Amino acid sequence: MLIVLLGPPGAGKGTQAERLVKQLHLAYIATGDILRAAVKSGTALGQKAKEYMERGQLVPDEIVVEIVRERLADADCAAGAILDGFPRTVAQADALDKVLRDMGKKVDRVIYIEVEEEELLSRLTGRRVCRDCAATYHIKFNPPRVRNVCDQCGGELYQREDDSLTTVQERLQVYREQTAPLIDYYRKQGVLEVIDGNREMEEVYADILAAIEKGSD
Ligand code: AP5
Ligand code: MG
Ligand code: ZN
């Protein structure tokens, strides 16, 4: 089962993926997390990606496509995977279709989490992320038990560099121009499920699970 989580920055893709991965035992591929880890460890990939990410721009398609292609070949992806933050352009979606076709697979479900823009701004500017395990929190909507400490691993929480108001606005613009066209792309393929993401995390999660289960009939 291959599931794509689609939605604007702050929609809750990472938040919902954390739960889905645990419950459905699927591999998790989040290109943003992979790129941030590369930036942190200063690899050649990280050095290239850094300048784009800091500005809220997309990293070039060929770089991310290669990351995902390699990752999908890992053993833990054999039973299926959740893709978070990929694809993000029509070119990436075309490339993904081709990679999957070569593996005898396809995108089974695209979960589009729809959230209003004002809500996205407050979600992103209040977000905190664990430095060690990338678990996601929010200072108001989902605070950790101990301030700035990860509930799951005890790691330190930090604010993502691209979560400043100006960079968030740039990311939203990039989303509207380059990623939103994927909504129609996947609707035409008949795999799109639209989820109202403007609600409590638990309600959104229940809807996503129902949409996935419906898809696997
Ligand atoms: P990436 O890390 O993918 O960022 P994004 O798409 O901008 O998405 P976010 O992670 O910001 O949002 P999310 O939907 O995961 O929300 P979350 O669950 O955290 O990408 C970062 C950068 O990497 C890109 O800008 C680009 O440069 C590069 N990149 C990555 N992939 C790429 C690709 N394929 N191609 C090219 N470049 C790529 O939730 C947000 C906050 O809201 C949290 O604080 C959370 O606690 C809270 N929250 C979640 N749900 C709810 C709810 N229901 N109610 C209240 N609060 C909620
Ligand atoms: Mg995320
Ligand atoms: Zn942690």
PDB file of C-alpha atoms and ligand atoms in Angstrom:
ATOM      1  CA  MET A   1       0.000   0.000   0.000  1.00  0.00           C
ATOM      2  CA  LEU A   2       1.508   3.303  -1.070  1.00  0.00           C
ATOM      3  CA  ILE A   3      -0.037   6.383   0.495  1.00  0.00           C
ATOM      4  CA  VAL A   4       0.828   9.991  -0.355  1.00  0.00           C
ATOM      5  CA  LEU A   5       0.072  12.741   2.154  1.00  0.00           C
ATOM      6  CA  LEU A   6      -0.578  15.964   0.268  1.00  0.00           C
ATOM      7  CA  GLY A   7      -1.279  19.383   1.720  1.00  0.00           C
ATOM      8  CA  PRO A   8       0.125  22.837   2.388  1.00  0.00           C
ATOM      9  CA  PRO A   9       2.894  23.534   4.901  1.00  0.00           C
ATOM     10  CA  GLY A  10       1.394  23.111   8.366  1.00  0.00           C
ATOM     11  CA  ALA A  11      -1.561  21.004   7.225  1.00  0.00           C
ATOM     12  CA  GLY A  12      -0.559  18.232   9.624  1.00  0.00           C
ATOM     13  CA  LYS A  13       1.122  15.775   7.259  1.00  0.00           C
ATOM     14  CA  GLY A  14       3.933  14.938   9.685  1.00  0.00           C
ATOM     15  CA  THR A  15       1.592  14.868  12.689  1.00  0.00           C
ATOM     16  CA  GLN A  16      -0.805  12.432  11.034  1.00  0.00           C
ATOM     17  CA  ALA A  17       1.999  10.348   9.500  1.00  0.00           C
ATOM     18  CA  GLU A  18       3.473   9.692  12.958  1.00  0.00           C
ATOM     19  CA  ARG A  19       0.208   8.014  13.968  1.00  0.00           C
ATOM     20  CA  LEU A  20      -0.427   6.213  10.681  1.00  0.00           C
ATOM     21  CA  VAL A  21       3.026   4.677  10.595  1.00  0.00           C
ATOM     22  CA  LYS A  22       2.555   3.238  14.091  1.00  0.00           C
ATOM     23  CA  GLN A  23      -0.891   1.839  13.422  1.00  0.00           C
ATOM     24  CA  LEU A  24      -0.474   0.576   9.857  1.00  0.00           C
ATOM     25  CA  HIS A  25       3.168  -0.600  10.135  1.00  0.00           C
ATOM     26  CA  LEU A  26       4.199   1.133   6.944  1.00  0.00           C
ATOM     27  CA  ALA A  27       7.604   2.632   6.141  1.00  0.00           C
ATOM     28  CA  TYR A  28       7.785   6.423   6.450  1.00  0.00           C
ATOM     29  CA  ILE A  29       9.418   8.634   3.844  1.00  0.00           C
ATOM     30  CA  ALA A  30       9.408  12.366   4.622  1.00  0.00           C
ATOM     31  CA  THR A  31      11.628  14.241   2.180  1.00  0.00           C
ATOM     32  CA  GLY A  32      11.721  17.307   4.446  1.00  0.00           C
ATOM     33  CA  ASP A  33      13.039  15.193   7.373  1.00  0.00           C
ATOM     34  CA  ILE A  34      15.609  13.474   5.135  1.00  0.00           C
ATOM     35  CA  LEU A  35      16.818  16.827   3.789  1.00  0.00           C
ATOM     36  CA  ARG A  36      16.991  18.417   7.267  1.00  0.00           C
ATOM     37  CA  ALA A  37      19.057  15.452   8.503  1.00  0.00           C
ATOM     38  CA  ALA A  38      21.431  15.930   5.551  1.00  0.00           C
ATOM     39  CA  VAL A  39      21.770  19.653   6.302  1.00  0.00           C
ATOM     40  CA  LYS A  40      22.476  18.866   9.959  1.00  0.00           C
ATOM     41  CA  SER A  41      25.216  16.379   9.155  1.00  0.00           C
ATOM     42  CA  GLY A  42      26.722  18.646   6.487  1.00  0.00           C
ATOM     43  CA  THR A  43      26.791  16.090   3.641  1.00  0.00           C
ATOM     44  CA  ALA A  44      27.141  17.223   0.012  1.00  0.00           C
ATOM     45  CA  LEU A  45      23.392  16.771  -0.371  1.00  0.00           C
ATOM     46  CA  GLY A  46      22.785  18.869   2.732  1.00  0.00           C
ATOM     47  CA  GLN A  47      25.005  21.674   1.534  1.00  0.00           C
ATOM     48  CA  LYS A  48      23.118  21.833  -1.742  1.00  0.00           C
ATOM     49  CA  ALA A  49      19.660  21.629  -0.155  1.00  0.00           C
ATOM     50  CA  LYS A  50      20.307  24.185   2.599  1.00  0.00           C
ATOM     51  CA  GLU A  51      20.080  27.348   0.488  1.00  0.00           C
ATOM     52  CA  TYR A  52      16.729  26.334  -1.018  1.00  0.00           C
ATOM     53  CA  MET A  53      15.212  25.249   2.287  1.00  0.00           C
ATOM     54  CA  GLU A  54      16.243  28.405   4.129  1.00  0.00           C
ATOM     55  CA  ARG A  55      14.480  30.505   1.505  1.00  0.00           C
ATOM     56  CA  GLY A  56      11.356  28.332   1.530  1.00  0.00           C
ATOM     57  CA  GLN A  57      11.981  27.231  -2.058  1.00  0.00           C
ATOM     58  CA  LEU A  58      11.817  23.696  -3.376  1.00  0.00           C
ATOM     59  CA  VAL A  59      14.985  21.651  -3.699  1.00  0.00           C
ATOM     60  CA  PRO A  60      15.465  20.676  -7.400  1.00  0.00           C
ATOM     61  CA  ASP A  61      13.312  17.784  -8.589  1.00  0.00           C
ATOM     62  CA  GLU A  62      16.165  15.502  -9.656  1.00  0.00           C
ATOM     63  CA  ILE A  63      17.674  15.605  -6.149  1.00  0.00           C
ATOM     64  CA  VAL A  64      14.498  14.649  -4.293  1.00  0.00           C
ATOM     65  CA  VAL A  65      13.401  12.104  -6.886  1.00  0.00           C
ATOM     66  CA  GLU A  66      16.723  10.297  -6.453  1.00  0.00           C
ATOM     67  CA  ILE A  67      16.345  10.308  -2.642  1.00  0.00           C
ATOM     68  CA  VAL A  68      12.889   8.753  -2.865  1.00  0.00           C
ATOM     69  CA  ARG A  69      13.860   6.263  -5.573  1.00  0.00           C
ATOM     70  CA  GLU A  70      16.678   4.931  -3.390  1.00  0.00           C
ATOM     71  CA  ARG A  71      14.586   4.915  -0.252  1.00  0.00           C
ATOM     72  CA  LEU A  72      11.732   2.976  -1.898  1.00  0.00           C
ATOM     73  CA  ALA A  73      14.183   0.168  -2.691  1.00  0.00           C
ATOM     74  CA  ASP A  74      14.866  -0.382   1.036  1.00  0.00           C
ATOM     75  CA  ALA A  75      13.539  -3.620   2.517  1.00  0.00           C
ATOM     76  CA  ASP A  76      11.184  -1.900   4.976  1.00  0.00           C
ATOM     77  CA  CYS A  77       9.267  -0.342   2.053  1.00  0.00           C
ATOM     78  CA  ALA A  78       8.337  -3.719   0.552  1.00  0.00           C
ATOM     79  CA  ALA A  79       5.004  -3.874   2.402  1.00  0.00           C
ATOM     80  CA  GLY A  80       4.220  -0.255   1.645  1.00  0.00           C
ATOM     81  CA  ALA A  81       5.084   3.286   2.611  1.00  0.00           C
ATOM     82  CA  ILE A  82       3.715   6.656   3.553  1.00  0.00           C
ATOM     83  CA  LEU A  83       5.138   9.532   1.533  1.00  0.00           C
ATOM     84  CA  ASP A  84       5.051  12.882   3.338  1.00  0.00           C
ATOM     85  CA  GLY A  85       5.992  16.009   1.391  1.00  0.00           C
ATOM     86  CA  PHE A  86       6.678  14.159  -1.838  1.00  0.00           C
ATOM     87  CA  PRO A  87       5.716  14.536  -4.641  1.00  0.00           C
ATOM     88  CA  ARG A  88       5.480  18.330  -4.629  1.00  0.00           C
ATOM     89  CA  THR A  89       5.581  19.148  -8.333  1.00  0.00           C
ATOM     90  CA  VAL A  90       3.976  17.544 -11.366  1.00  0.00           C
ATOM     91  CA  ALA A  91       7.445  16.511 -12.554  1.00  0.00           C
ATOM     92  CA  GLN A  92       8.021  14.687  -9.235  1.00  0.00           C
ATOM     93  CA  ALA A  93       4.638  12.975  -9.506  1.00  0.00           C
ATOM     94  CA  ASP A  94       5.420  11.790 -13.048  1.00  0.00           C
ATOM     95  CA  ALA A  95       8.814  10.522 -11.872  1.00  0.00           C
ATOM     96  CA  LEU A  96       7.212   8.703  -8.929  1.00  0.00           C
ATOM     97  CA  ASP A  97       4.701   6.987 -11.210  1.00  0.00           C
ATOM     98  CA  LYS A  98       7.554   5.748 -13.343  1.00  0.00           C
ATOM     99  CA  VAL A  99       9.671   4.527 -10.400  1.00  0.00           C
ATOM    100  CA  LEU A 100       6.673   2.661  -8.989  1.00  0.00           C
ATOM    101  CA  ARG A 101       5.704   1.205 -12.341  1.00  0.00           C
ATOM    102  CA  ASP A 102       9.190  -0.266 -12.671  1.00  0.00           C
ATOM    103  CA  MET A 103       8.654  -1.898  -9.257  1.00  0.00           C
ATOM    104  CA  GLY A 104       5.215  -3.228 -10.203  1.00  0.00           C
ATOM    105  CA  LYS A 105       3.561  -0.772  -7.812  1.00  0.00           C
ATOM    106  CA  LYS A 106       1.446   2.363  -7.932  1.00  0.00           C
ATOM    107  CA  VAL A 107       0.149   5.187  -5.758  1.00  0.00           C
ATOM    108  CA  ASP A 108      -2.873   3.646  -4.027  1.00  0.00           C
ATOM    109  CA  ARG A 109      -4.254   6.619  -2.122  1.00  0.00           C
ATOM    110  CA  VAL A 110      -3.546  10.341  -1.952  1.00  0.00           C
ATOM    111  CA  ILE A 111      -4.759  11.950   1.239  1.00  0.00           C
ATOM    112  CA  TYR A 112      -5.149  15.673   0.653  1.00  0.00           C
ATOM    113  CA  ILE A 113      -5.361  17.499   3.978  1.00  0.00           C
ATOM    114  CA  GLU A 114      -7.117  20.793   3.365  1.00  0.00           C
ATOM    115  CA  VAL A 115      -6.572  23.633   5.899  1.00  0.00           C
ATOM    116  CA  GLU A 116      -7.361  27.343   5.813  1.00  0.00           C
ATOM    117  CA  GLU A 117      -4.465  29.709   5.411  1.00  0.00           C
ATOM    118  CA  GLU A 118      -4.914  31.654   8.650  1.00  0.00           C
ATOM    119  CA  GLU A 119      -4.838  28.413  10.624  1.00  0.00           C
ATOM    120  CA  LEU A 120      -1.664  27.321   8.799  1.00  0.00           C
ATOM    121  CA  LEU A 121       0.139  30.465   9.919  1.00  0.00           C
ATOM    122  CA  SER A 122      -0.579  29.904  13.597  1.00  0.00           C
ATOM    123  CA  ARG A 123       0.273  26.213  13.356  1.00  0.00           C
ATOM    124  CA  LEU A 124       3.635  26.837  11.735  1.00  0.00           C
ATOM    125  CA  THR A 125       4.799  29.732  13.851  1.00  0.00           C
ATOM    126  CA  GLY A 126       3.987  27.780  17.059  1.00  0.00           C
ATOM    127  CA  ARG A 127       5.514  24.486  15.954  1.00  0.00           C
ATOM    128  CA  ARG A 128       8.394  22.848  17.823  1.00  0.00           C
ATOM    129  CA  VAL A 129      10.301  19.797  16.555  1.00  0.00           C
ATOM    130  CA  CYS A 130      12.522  17.264  18.332  1.00  0.00           C
ATOM    131  CA  ARG A 131      16.182  17.538  17.309  1.00  0.00           C
ATOM    132  CA  ASP A 132      16.712  13.817  17.796  1.00  0.00           C
ATOM    133  CA  CYS A 133      13.595  12.001  16.538  1.00  0.00           C
ATOM    134  CA  ALA A 134      11.771  14.764  14.563  1.00  0.00           C
ATOM    135  CA  ALA A 135       8.526  14.321  16.578  1.00  0.00           C
ATOM    136  CA  THR A 136       6.307  17.385  16.163  1.00  0.00           C
ATOM    137  CA  TYR A 137       4.690  19.555  18.837  1.00  0.00           C
ATOM    138  CA  HIS A 138       2.876  22.864  19.063  1.00  0.00           C
ATOM    139  CA  ILE A 139       3.239  25.325  21.914  1.00  0.00           C
ATOM    140  CA  LYS A 140      -0.561  25.659  22.200  1.00  0.00           C
ATOM    141  CA  PHE A 141      -2.237  22.865  20.236  1.00  0.00           C
ATOM    142  CA  ASN A 142       0.018  19.968  21.203  1.00  0.00           C
ATOM    143  CA  PRO A 143       2.478  20.955  23.946  1.00  0.00           C
ATOM    144  CA  PRO A 144       5.047  18.474  25.278  1.00  0.00           C
ATOM    145  CA  ARG A 145       4.630  17.337  28.919  1.00  0.00           C
ATOM    146  CA  VAL A 146       7.840  19.164  29.870  1.00  0.00           C
ATOM    147  CA  ARG A 147       8.613  22.462  28.157  1.00  0.00           C
ATOM    148  CA  ASN A 148      11.082  22.053  25.249  1.00  0.00           C
ATOM    149  CA  VAL A 149      11.595  18.335  25.949  1.00  0.00           C
ATOM    150  CA  CYS A 150      10.404  15.559  23.593  1.00  0.00           C
ATOM    151  CA  ASP A 151       7.820  13.228  25.217  1.00  0.00           C
ATOM    152  CA  GLN A 152       9.032  10.333  23.095  1.00  0.00           C
ATOM    153  CA  CYS A 153      12.822  10.422  23.430  1.00  0.00           C
ATOM    154  CA  GLY A 154      13.763  13.216  25.853  1.00  0.00           C
ATOM    155  CA  GLY A 155      15.443  15.182  23.036  1.00  0.00           C
ATOM    156  CA  GLU A 156      15.531  18.965  22.881  1.00  0.00           C
ATOM    157  CA  LEU A 157      12.784  20.759  20.952  1.00  0.00           C
ATOM    158  CA  TYR A 158      13.637  23.561  18.524  1.00  0.00           C
ATOM    159  CA  GLN A 159      11.921  25.875  16.095  1.00  0.00           C
ATOM    160  CA  ARG A 160      12.538  25.098  12.425  1.00  0.00           C
ATOM    161  CA  GLU A 161      14.478  27.829  10.676  1.00  0.00           C
ATOM    162  CA  ASP A 162      11.886  28.001   7.896  1.00  0.00           C
ATOM    163  CA  ASP A 163       9.017  28.548  10.373  1.00  0.00           C
ATOM    164  CA  SER A 164       9.553  32.317  10.587  1.00  0.00           C
ATOM    165  CA  LEU A 165       6.604  34.336   9.298  1.00  0.00           C
ATOM    166  CA  THR A 166       8.344  35.571   6.117  1.00  0.00           C
ATOM    167  CA  THR A 167       9.618  32.137   5.109  1.00  0.00           C
ATOM    168  CA  VAL A 168       6.236  30.580   5.895  1.00  0.00           C
ATOM    169  CA  GLN A 169       4.601  33.047   3.508  1.00  0.00           C
ATOM    170  CA  GLU A 170       7.098  32.136   0.795  1.00  0.00           C
ATOM    171  CA  ARG A 171       6.467  28.404   1.377  1.00  0.00           C
ATOM    172  CA  LEU A 172       2.716  28.944   1.049  1.00  0.00           C
ATOM    173  CA  GLN A 173       3.236  30.782  -2.230  1.00  0.00           C
ATOM    174  CA  VAL A 174       5.464  27.984  -3.545  1.00  0.00           C
ATOM    175  CA  TYR A 175       2.805  25.482  -2.475  1.00  0.00           C
ATOM    176  CA  ARG A 176       0.045  27.321  -4.347  1.00  0.00           C
ATOM    177  CA  GLU A 177       2.100  27.586  -7.518  1.00  0.00           C
ATOM    178  CA  GLN A 178       3.946  24.287  -7.687  1.00  0.00           C
ATOM    179  CA  THR A 179       2.208  21.734  -5.457  1.00  0.00           C
ATOM    180  CA  ALA A 180      -1.521  22.550  -5.538  1.00  0.00           C
ATOM    181  CA  PRO A 181      -1.774  21.368  -9.201  1.00  0.00           C
ATOM    182  CA  LEU A 182      -1.241  17.835  -7.834  1.00  0.00           C
ATOM    183  CA  ILE A 183      -4.750  17.910  -6.389  1.00  0.00           C
ATOM    184  CA  ASP A 184      -6.209  17.711  -9.894  1.00  0.00           C
ATOM    185  CA  TYR A 185      -3.451  15.414 -11.060  1.00  0.00           C
ATOM    186  CA  TYR A 186      -4.432  12.767  -8.518  1.00  0.00           C
ATOM    187  CA  ARG A 187      -8.146  13.450  -8.770  1.00  0.00           C
ATOM    188  CA  LYS A 188      -7.896  12.501 -12.437  1.00  0.00           C
ATOM    189  CA  GLN A 189      -6.139   9.269 -11.455  1.00  0.00           C
ATOM    190  CA  GLY A 190      -9.103   8.485  -9.170  1.00  0.00           C
ATOM    191  CA  VAL A 191      -6.968   8.108  -6.026  1.00  0.00           C
ATOM    192  CA  LEU A 192      -7.646  11.437  -4.261  1.00  0.00           C
ATOM    193  CA  GLU A 193      -9.338  11.644  -0.854  1.00  0.00           C
ATOM    194  CA  VAL A 194     -10.034  15.146   0.467  1.00  0.00           C
ATOM    195  CA  ILE A 195      -9.874  15.469   4.262  1.00  0.00           C
ATOM    196  CA  ASP A 196     -11.040  18.504   6.216  1.00  0.00           C
ATOM    197  CA  GLY A 197      -7.896  19.264   8.215  1.00  0.00           C
ATOM    198  CA  ASN A 198      -9.285  22.293  10.068  1.00  0.00           C
ATOM    199  CA  ARG A 199     -10.301  20.157  13.041  1.00  0.00           C
ATOM    200  CA  GLU A 200      -8.828  18.432  16.088  1.00  0.00           C
ATOM    201  CA  MET A 201      -5.942  16.097  15.329  1.00  0.00           C
ATOM    202  CA  GLU A 202      -7.918  13.035  16.465  1.00  0.00           C
ATOM    203  CA  GLU A 203     -10.891  13.813  14.214  1.00  0.00           C
ATOM    204  CA  VAL A 204      -8.641  14.378  11.233  1.00  0.00           C
ATOM    205  CA  TYR A 205      -6.882  11.108  11.977  1.00  0.00           C
ATOM    206  CA  ALA A 206     -10.136   9.141  12.123  1.00  0.00           C
ATOM    207  CA  ASP A 207     -11.147  10.496   8.704  1.00  0.00           C
ATOM    208  CA  ILE A 208      -7.792   9.640   7.185  1.00  0.00           C
ATOM    209  CA  LEU A 209      -7.951   6.076   8.478  1.00  0.00           C
ATOM    210  CA  ALA A 210     -11.466   5.662   7.102  1.00  0.00           C
ATOM    211  CA  ALA A 211     -10.331   6.973   3.704  1.00  0.00           C
ATOM    212  CA  ILE A 212      -7.427   4.536   3.629  1.00  0.00           C
ATOM    213  CA  GLU A 213      -9.566   1.584   4.650  1.00  0.00           C
ATOM    214  CA  LYS A 214     -12.144   2.454   2.037  1.00  0.00           C
ATOM    215  CA  GLY A 215      -9.328   2.473  -0.527  1.00  0.00           C
ATOM    216  CA  SER A 216      -8.155  -1.000   0.356  1.00  0.00           C
ATOM    217  CA  ASP A 217     -11.514  -2.755  -0.191  1.00  0.00           C
TER     218      ASP A 217
HETATM  219  P1  AP5 B   1       8.681  19.820   4.702  1.00  0.00           P
HETATM  220  O1  AP5 B   1       9.422  19.455   5.922  1.00  0.00           O
HETATM  221  O2  AP5 B   1       7.974  18.777   3.952  1.00  0.00           O
HETATM  222  O3  AP5 B   1       7.685  21.004   5.092  1.00  0.00           O
HETATM  223  P2  AP5 B   1       6.202  21.385   4.553  1.00  0.00           P
HETATM  224  O4  AP5 B   1       5.635  20.678   3.409  1.00  0.00           O
HETATM  225  O5  AP5 B   1       6.299  22.836   4.413  1.00  0.00           O
HETATM  226  O6  AP5 B   1       5.285  20.852   5.612  1.00  0.00           O
HETATM  227  P3  AP5 B   1       5.432  21.035   7.134  1.00  0.00           P
HETATM  228  O7  AP5 B   1       6.346  19.987   7.667  1.00  0.00           O
HETATM  229  O8  AP5 B   1       5.749  22.454   7.428  1.00  0.00           O
HETATM  230  O9  AP5 B   1       3.928  20.796   7.592  1.00  0.00           O
HETATM  231  P4  AP5 B   1       3.155  19.475   8.005  1.00  0.00           P
HETATM  232  O10 AP5 B   1       1.999  19.329   7.097  1.00  0.00           O
HETATM  233  O11 AP5 B   1       4.068  18.300   8.149  1.00  0.00           O
HETATM  234  O12 AP5 B   1       2.598  19.931   9.413  1.00  0.00           O
HETATM  235  P5  AP5 B   1       2.872  19.366  10.901  1.00  0.00           P
HETATM  236  O13 AP5 B   1       2.291  18.014  11.062  1.00  0.00           O
HETATM  237  O14 AP5 B   1       4.291  19.555  11.284  1.00  0.00           O
HETATM  238  O15 AP5 B   1       9.673  20.565   3.695  1.00  0.00           O
HETATM  239  C1  AP5 B   1      10.573  21.546   4.136  1.00  0.00           C
HETATM  240  C2  AP5 B   1      11.428  22.025   2.973  1.00  0.00           C
HETATM  241  O16 AP5 B   1      12.193  20.915   2.446  1.00  0.00           O
HETATM  242  C3  AP5 B   1      10.677  22.575   1.763  1.00  0.00           C
HETATM  243  O17 AP5 B   1      10.362  23.936   1.917  1.00  0.00           O
HETATM  244  C4  AP5 B   1      11.682  22.315   0.643  1.00  0.00           C
HETATM  245  O18 AP5 B   1      12.700  23.274   0.651  1.00  0.00           O
HETATM  246  C5  AP5 B   1      12.284  20.986   1.027  1.00  0.00           C
HETATM  247  N1  AP5 B   1      11.542  19.835   0.456  1.00  0.00           N
HETATM  248  C6  AP5 B   1      10.913  18.850   1.162  1.00  0.00           C
HETATM  249  N2  AP5 B   1      10.334  17.977   0.323  1.00  0.00           N
HETATM  250  C7  AP5 B   1      10.604  18.409  -0.943  1.00  0.00           C
HETATM  251  C8  AP5 B   1      10.242  17.952  -2.234  1.00  0.00           C
HETATM  252  N3  AP5 B   1       9.489  16.848  -2.411  1.00  0.00           N
HETATM  253  N4  AP5 B   1      10.674  18.674  -3.307  1.00  0.00           N
HETATM  254  C9  AP5 B   1      11.440  19.777  -3.157  1.00  0.00           C
HETATM  255  N5  AP5 B   1      11.800  20.278  -1.961  1.00  0.00           N
HETATM  256  C10 AP5 B   1      11.380  19.598  -0.857  1.00  0.00           C
HETATM  257  O19 AP5 B   1       1.946  20.386  11.731  1.00  0.00           O
HETATM  258  C11 AP5 B   1       2.267  21.753  11.830  1.00  0.00           C
HETATM  259  C12 AP5 B   1       1.992  22.265  13.235  1.00  0.00           C
HETATM  260  O20 AP5 B   1       0.595  22.245  13.484  1.00  0.00           O
HETATM  261  C13 AP5 B   1       2.622  21.420  14.357  1.00  0.00           C
HETATM  262  O21 AP5 B   1       3.038  22.263  15.371  1.00  0.00           O
HETATM  263  C14 AP5 B   1       1.465  20.518  14.824  1.00  0.00           C
HETATM  264  O22 AP5 B   1       1.594  20.179  16.190  1.00  0.00           O
HETATM  265  C15 AP5 B   1       0.251  21.413  14.588  1.00  0.00           C
HETATM  266  N6  AP5 B   1      -0.950  20.671  14.172  1.00  0.00           N
HETATM  267  C16 AP5 B   1      -1.031  19.606  13.317  1.00  0.00           C
HETATM  268  N7  AP5 B   1      -2.300  19.205  13.164  1.00  0.00           N
HETATM  269  C17 AP5 B   1      -3.066  20.039  13.920  1.00  0.00           C
HETATM  270  C18 AP5 B   1      -4.480  20.138  14.185  1.00  0.00           C
HETATM  271  N8  AP5 B   1      -5.365  19.289  13.612  1.00  0.00           N
HETATM  272  N9  AP5 B   1      -4.891  21.125  15.010  1.00  0.00           N
HETATM  273  C19 AP5 B   1      -4.002  21.983  15.600  1.00  0.00           C
HETATM  274  N10 AP5 B   1      -2.664  21.934  15.392  1.00  0.00           N
HETATM  275  C20 AP5 B   1      -2.201  20.976  14.558  1.00  0.00           C
HETATM  276 MG    MG B   2       6.149  17.979   7.951  1.00  0.00          MG
HETATM  277 ZN    ZN B   3      12.272  13.054  20.221  1.00  0.00          ZN
END
